[in-house]
mmCIF file of C-alpha atoms in Angstrom:
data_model
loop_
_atom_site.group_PDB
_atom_site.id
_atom_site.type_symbol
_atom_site.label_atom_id
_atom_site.label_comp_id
_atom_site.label_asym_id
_atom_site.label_seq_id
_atom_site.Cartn_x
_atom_site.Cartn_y
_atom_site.Cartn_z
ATOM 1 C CA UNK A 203 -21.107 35.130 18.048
ATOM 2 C CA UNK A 204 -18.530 33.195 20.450
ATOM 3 C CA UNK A 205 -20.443 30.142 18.911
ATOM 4 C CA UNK A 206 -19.088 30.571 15.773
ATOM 5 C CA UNK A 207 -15.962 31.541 16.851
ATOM 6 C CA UNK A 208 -15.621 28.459 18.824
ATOM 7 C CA UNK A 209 -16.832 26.287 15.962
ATOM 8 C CA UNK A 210 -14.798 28.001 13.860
ATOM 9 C CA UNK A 211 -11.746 27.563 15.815
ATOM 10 C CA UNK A 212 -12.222 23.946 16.102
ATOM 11 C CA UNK A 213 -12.949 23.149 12.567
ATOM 12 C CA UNK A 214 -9.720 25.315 12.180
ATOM 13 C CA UNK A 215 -7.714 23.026 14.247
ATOM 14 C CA UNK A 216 -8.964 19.683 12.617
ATOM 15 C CA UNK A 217 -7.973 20.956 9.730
ATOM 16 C CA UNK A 218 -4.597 21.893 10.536
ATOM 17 C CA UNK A 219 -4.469 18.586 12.304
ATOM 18 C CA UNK A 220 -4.910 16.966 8.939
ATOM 19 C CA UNK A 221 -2.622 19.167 6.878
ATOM 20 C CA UNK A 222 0.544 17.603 5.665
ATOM 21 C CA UNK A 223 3.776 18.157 7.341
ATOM 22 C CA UNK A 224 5.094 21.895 7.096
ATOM 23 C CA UNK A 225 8.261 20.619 8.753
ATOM 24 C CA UNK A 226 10.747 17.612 8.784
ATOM 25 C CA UNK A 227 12.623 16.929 11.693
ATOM 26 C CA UNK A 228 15.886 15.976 11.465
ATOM 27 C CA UNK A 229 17.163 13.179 13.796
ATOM 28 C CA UNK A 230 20.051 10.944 15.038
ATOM 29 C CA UNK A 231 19.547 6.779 15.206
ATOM 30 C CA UNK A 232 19.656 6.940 18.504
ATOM 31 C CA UNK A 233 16.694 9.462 18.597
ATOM 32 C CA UNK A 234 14.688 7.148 16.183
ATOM 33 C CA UNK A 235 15.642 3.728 18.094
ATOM 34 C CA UNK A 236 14.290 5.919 21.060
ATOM 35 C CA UNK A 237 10.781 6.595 19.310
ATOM 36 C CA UNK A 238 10.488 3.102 17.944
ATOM 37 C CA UNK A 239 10.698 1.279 21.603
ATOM 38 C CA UNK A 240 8.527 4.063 22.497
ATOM 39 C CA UNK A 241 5.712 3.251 20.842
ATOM 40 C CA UNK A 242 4.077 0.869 23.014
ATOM 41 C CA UNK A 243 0.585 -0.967 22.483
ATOM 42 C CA UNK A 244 0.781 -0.455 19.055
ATOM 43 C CA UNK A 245 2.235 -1.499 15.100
ATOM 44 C CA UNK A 246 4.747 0.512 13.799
ATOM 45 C CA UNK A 247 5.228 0.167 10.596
ATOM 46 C CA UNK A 248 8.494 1.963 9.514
ATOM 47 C CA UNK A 249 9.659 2.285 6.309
ATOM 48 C CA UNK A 250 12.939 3.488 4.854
ATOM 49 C CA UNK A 251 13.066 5.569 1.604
ATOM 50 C CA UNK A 252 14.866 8.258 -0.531
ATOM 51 C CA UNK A 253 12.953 10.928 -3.070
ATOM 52 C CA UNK A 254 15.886 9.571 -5.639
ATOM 53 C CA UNK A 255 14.845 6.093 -5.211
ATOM 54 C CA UNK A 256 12.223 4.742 -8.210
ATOM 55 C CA UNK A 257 11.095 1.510 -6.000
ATOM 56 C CA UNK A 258 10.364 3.637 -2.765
ATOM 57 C CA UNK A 259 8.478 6.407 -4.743
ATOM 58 C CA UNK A 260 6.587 3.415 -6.577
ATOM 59 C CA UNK A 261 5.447 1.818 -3.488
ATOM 60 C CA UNK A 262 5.009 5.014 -1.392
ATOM 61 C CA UNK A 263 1.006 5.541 -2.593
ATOM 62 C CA UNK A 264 -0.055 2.141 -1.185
ATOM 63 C CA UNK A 265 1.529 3.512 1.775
ATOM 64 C CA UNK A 266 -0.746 6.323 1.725
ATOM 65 C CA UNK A 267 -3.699 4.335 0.788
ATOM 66 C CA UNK A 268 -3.018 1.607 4.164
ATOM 67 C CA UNK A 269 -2.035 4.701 6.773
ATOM 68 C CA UNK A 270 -5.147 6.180 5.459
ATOM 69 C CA UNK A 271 -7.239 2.802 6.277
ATOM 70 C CA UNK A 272 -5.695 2.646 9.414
ATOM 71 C CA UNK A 273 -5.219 5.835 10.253
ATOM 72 C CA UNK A 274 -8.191 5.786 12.660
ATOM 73 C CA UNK A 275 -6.783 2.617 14.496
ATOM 74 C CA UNK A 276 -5.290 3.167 17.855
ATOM 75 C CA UNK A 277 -2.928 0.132 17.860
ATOM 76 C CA UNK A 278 -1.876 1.396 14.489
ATOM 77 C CA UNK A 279 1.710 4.373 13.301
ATOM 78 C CA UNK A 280 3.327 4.482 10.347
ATOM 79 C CA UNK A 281 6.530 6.650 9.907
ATOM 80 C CA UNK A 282 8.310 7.520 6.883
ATOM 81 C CA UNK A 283 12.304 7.308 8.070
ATOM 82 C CA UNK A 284 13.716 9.398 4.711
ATOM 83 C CA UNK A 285 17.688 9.327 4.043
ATOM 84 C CA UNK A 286 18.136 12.159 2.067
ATOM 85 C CA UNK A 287 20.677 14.475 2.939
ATOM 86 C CA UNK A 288 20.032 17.163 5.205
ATOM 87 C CA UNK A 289 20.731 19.649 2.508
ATOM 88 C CA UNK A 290 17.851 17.833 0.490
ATOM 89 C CA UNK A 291 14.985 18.828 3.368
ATOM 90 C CA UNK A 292 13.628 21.424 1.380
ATOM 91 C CA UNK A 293 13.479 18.846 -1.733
ATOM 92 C CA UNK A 294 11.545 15.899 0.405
ATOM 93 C CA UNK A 295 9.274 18.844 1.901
ATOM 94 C CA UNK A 296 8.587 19.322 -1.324
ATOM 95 C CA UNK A 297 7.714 16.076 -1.950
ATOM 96 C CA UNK A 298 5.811 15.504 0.974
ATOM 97 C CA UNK A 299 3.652 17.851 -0.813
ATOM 98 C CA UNK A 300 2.971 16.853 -4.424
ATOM 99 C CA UNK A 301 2.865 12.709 -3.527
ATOM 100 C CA UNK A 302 0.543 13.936 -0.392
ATOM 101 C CA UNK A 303 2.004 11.870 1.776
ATOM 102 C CA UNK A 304 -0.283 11.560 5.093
ATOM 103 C CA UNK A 305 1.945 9.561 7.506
ATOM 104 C CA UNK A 306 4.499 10.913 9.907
ATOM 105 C CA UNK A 307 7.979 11.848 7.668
ATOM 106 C CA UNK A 308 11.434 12.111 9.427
ATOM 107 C CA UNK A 309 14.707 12.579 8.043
ATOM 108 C CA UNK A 310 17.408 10.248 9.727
ATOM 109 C CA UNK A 311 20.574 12.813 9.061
ATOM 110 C CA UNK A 312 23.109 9.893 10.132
ATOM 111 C CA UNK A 313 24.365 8.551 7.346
ATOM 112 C CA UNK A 314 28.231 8.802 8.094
ATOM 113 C CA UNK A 315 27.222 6.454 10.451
ATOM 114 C CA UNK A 316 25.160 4.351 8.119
ATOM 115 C CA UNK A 317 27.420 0.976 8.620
ATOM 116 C CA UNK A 318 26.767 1.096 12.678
ATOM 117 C CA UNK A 319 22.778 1.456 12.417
ATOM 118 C CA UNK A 320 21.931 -0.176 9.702
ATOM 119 C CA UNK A 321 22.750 -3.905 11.052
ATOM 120 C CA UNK A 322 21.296 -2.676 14.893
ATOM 121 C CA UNK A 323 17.742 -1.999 12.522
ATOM 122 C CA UNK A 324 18.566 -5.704 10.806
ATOM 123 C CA UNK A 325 21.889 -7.878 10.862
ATOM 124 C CA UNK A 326 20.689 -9.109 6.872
ATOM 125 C CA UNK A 327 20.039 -5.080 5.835
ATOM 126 C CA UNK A 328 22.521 -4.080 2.798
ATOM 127 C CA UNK A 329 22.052 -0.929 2.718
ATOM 128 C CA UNK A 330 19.601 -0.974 -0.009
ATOM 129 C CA UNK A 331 16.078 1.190 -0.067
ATOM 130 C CA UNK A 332 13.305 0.551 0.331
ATOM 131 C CA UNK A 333 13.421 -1.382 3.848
ATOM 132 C CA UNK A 334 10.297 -1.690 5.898
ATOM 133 C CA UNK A 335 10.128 -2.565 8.869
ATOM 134 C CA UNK A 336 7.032 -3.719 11.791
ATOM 135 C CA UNK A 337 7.381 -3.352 15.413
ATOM 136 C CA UNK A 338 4.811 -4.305 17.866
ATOM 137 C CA UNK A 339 5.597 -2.944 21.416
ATOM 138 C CA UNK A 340 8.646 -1.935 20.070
ATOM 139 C CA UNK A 341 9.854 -5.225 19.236
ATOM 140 C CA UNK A 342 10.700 -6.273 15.579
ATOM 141 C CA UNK A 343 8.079 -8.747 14.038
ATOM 142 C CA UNK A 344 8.717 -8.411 10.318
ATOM 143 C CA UNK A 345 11.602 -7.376 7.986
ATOM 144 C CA UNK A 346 10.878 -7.137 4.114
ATOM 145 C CA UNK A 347 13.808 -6.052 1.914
ATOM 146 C CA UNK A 348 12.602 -4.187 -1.392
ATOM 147 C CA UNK A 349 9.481 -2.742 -2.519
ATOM 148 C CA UNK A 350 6.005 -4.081 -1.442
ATOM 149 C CA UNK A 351 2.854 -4.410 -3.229
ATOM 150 C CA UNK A 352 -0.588 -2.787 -1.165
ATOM 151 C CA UNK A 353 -1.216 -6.745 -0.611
ATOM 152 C CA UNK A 354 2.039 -7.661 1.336
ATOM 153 C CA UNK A 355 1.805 -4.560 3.125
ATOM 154 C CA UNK A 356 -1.767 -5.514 4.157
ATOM 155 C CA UNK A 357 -1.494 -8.876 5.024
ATOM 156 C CA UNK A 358 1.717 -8.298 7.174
ATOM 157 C CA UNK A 359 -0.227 -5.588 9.081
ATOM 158 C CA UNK A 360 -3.385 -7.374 9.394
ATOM 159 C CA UNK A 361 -1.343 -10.439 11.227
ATOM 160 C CA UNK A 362 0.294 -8.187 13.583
ATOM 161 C CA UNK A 363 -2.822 -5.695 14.511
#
């Protein structure tokens, strides 16, 4: 009996490990500059988005589809930085949800602030969503402005790896 309760238990806890987020965290730029240098020994692939923006919500599934191939990889994160409001987190939980989104999702709740980080992340950012963009030891190695096909995605990963 404590044999199936112990495989029971664990197949409980890969599951849960699995599950979508139940949560979104809500952080400060500071707090995500933090994360990004410390993710060491690996490519971090962070992309900016909004649940009102067409082109992020277009390009979010081959997202999904490359953090799913590489979701196995050690040298390999992917976080979804969303900047909807704070009073939208039940909206982009939501979302998380019915798009099944798989990779890490924040929400950056700093946007009065919006003119002081955004040129820190990139001096050539306008503002504009979607923004990706790839660290590697928490160093910046590629900035793409606008949406991205699966291929572009893929082939800037597959350099960096």
């Amino acid at each position: 009996m404590k044999k199936i309760i112990h495989l029971f238990l664990f197949l409980f806890s890969i599951s849960v490990f699995n599950a979508q987020q139940k949560d979104v965290p809500s952080i400060k730029y500071e707090e995500l500059e933090s994360r990004i240098q410390q993710e060491k020994d690996q490519l971090l692939v962070v992309n900016f988005w909004s649940t009102t923006c067409a082109p992020c919500v277009k390009e979010l599934p081959h997202f999904m589809e490359i953090n799913k191939k590489y979701s196995d990889n050690p040298k390999f994160k992917m976080i979804l930085v969303s900047l909807d409001r704070l009073v939208d987190k039940e909206r982009v939980l939501k979302f998380i949800k019915n798009k099944n989104l798989t990779a890490e999702v924040i929400l950056l709740d700093d946007i009065k602030r919006m003119n002081t980080w955004i040129p820190r992340f990139e001096k050539d950012w306008d503002g504009n969503i979607p923004v990706t963009i790839f660290y590697k030891n928490g160093e910046k190695v590629h900035f793409n402005d606008g949406e991205m096909s699966k291929d572009e995605l893929e082939n800037i990963i597959v350099k960096n790896l």
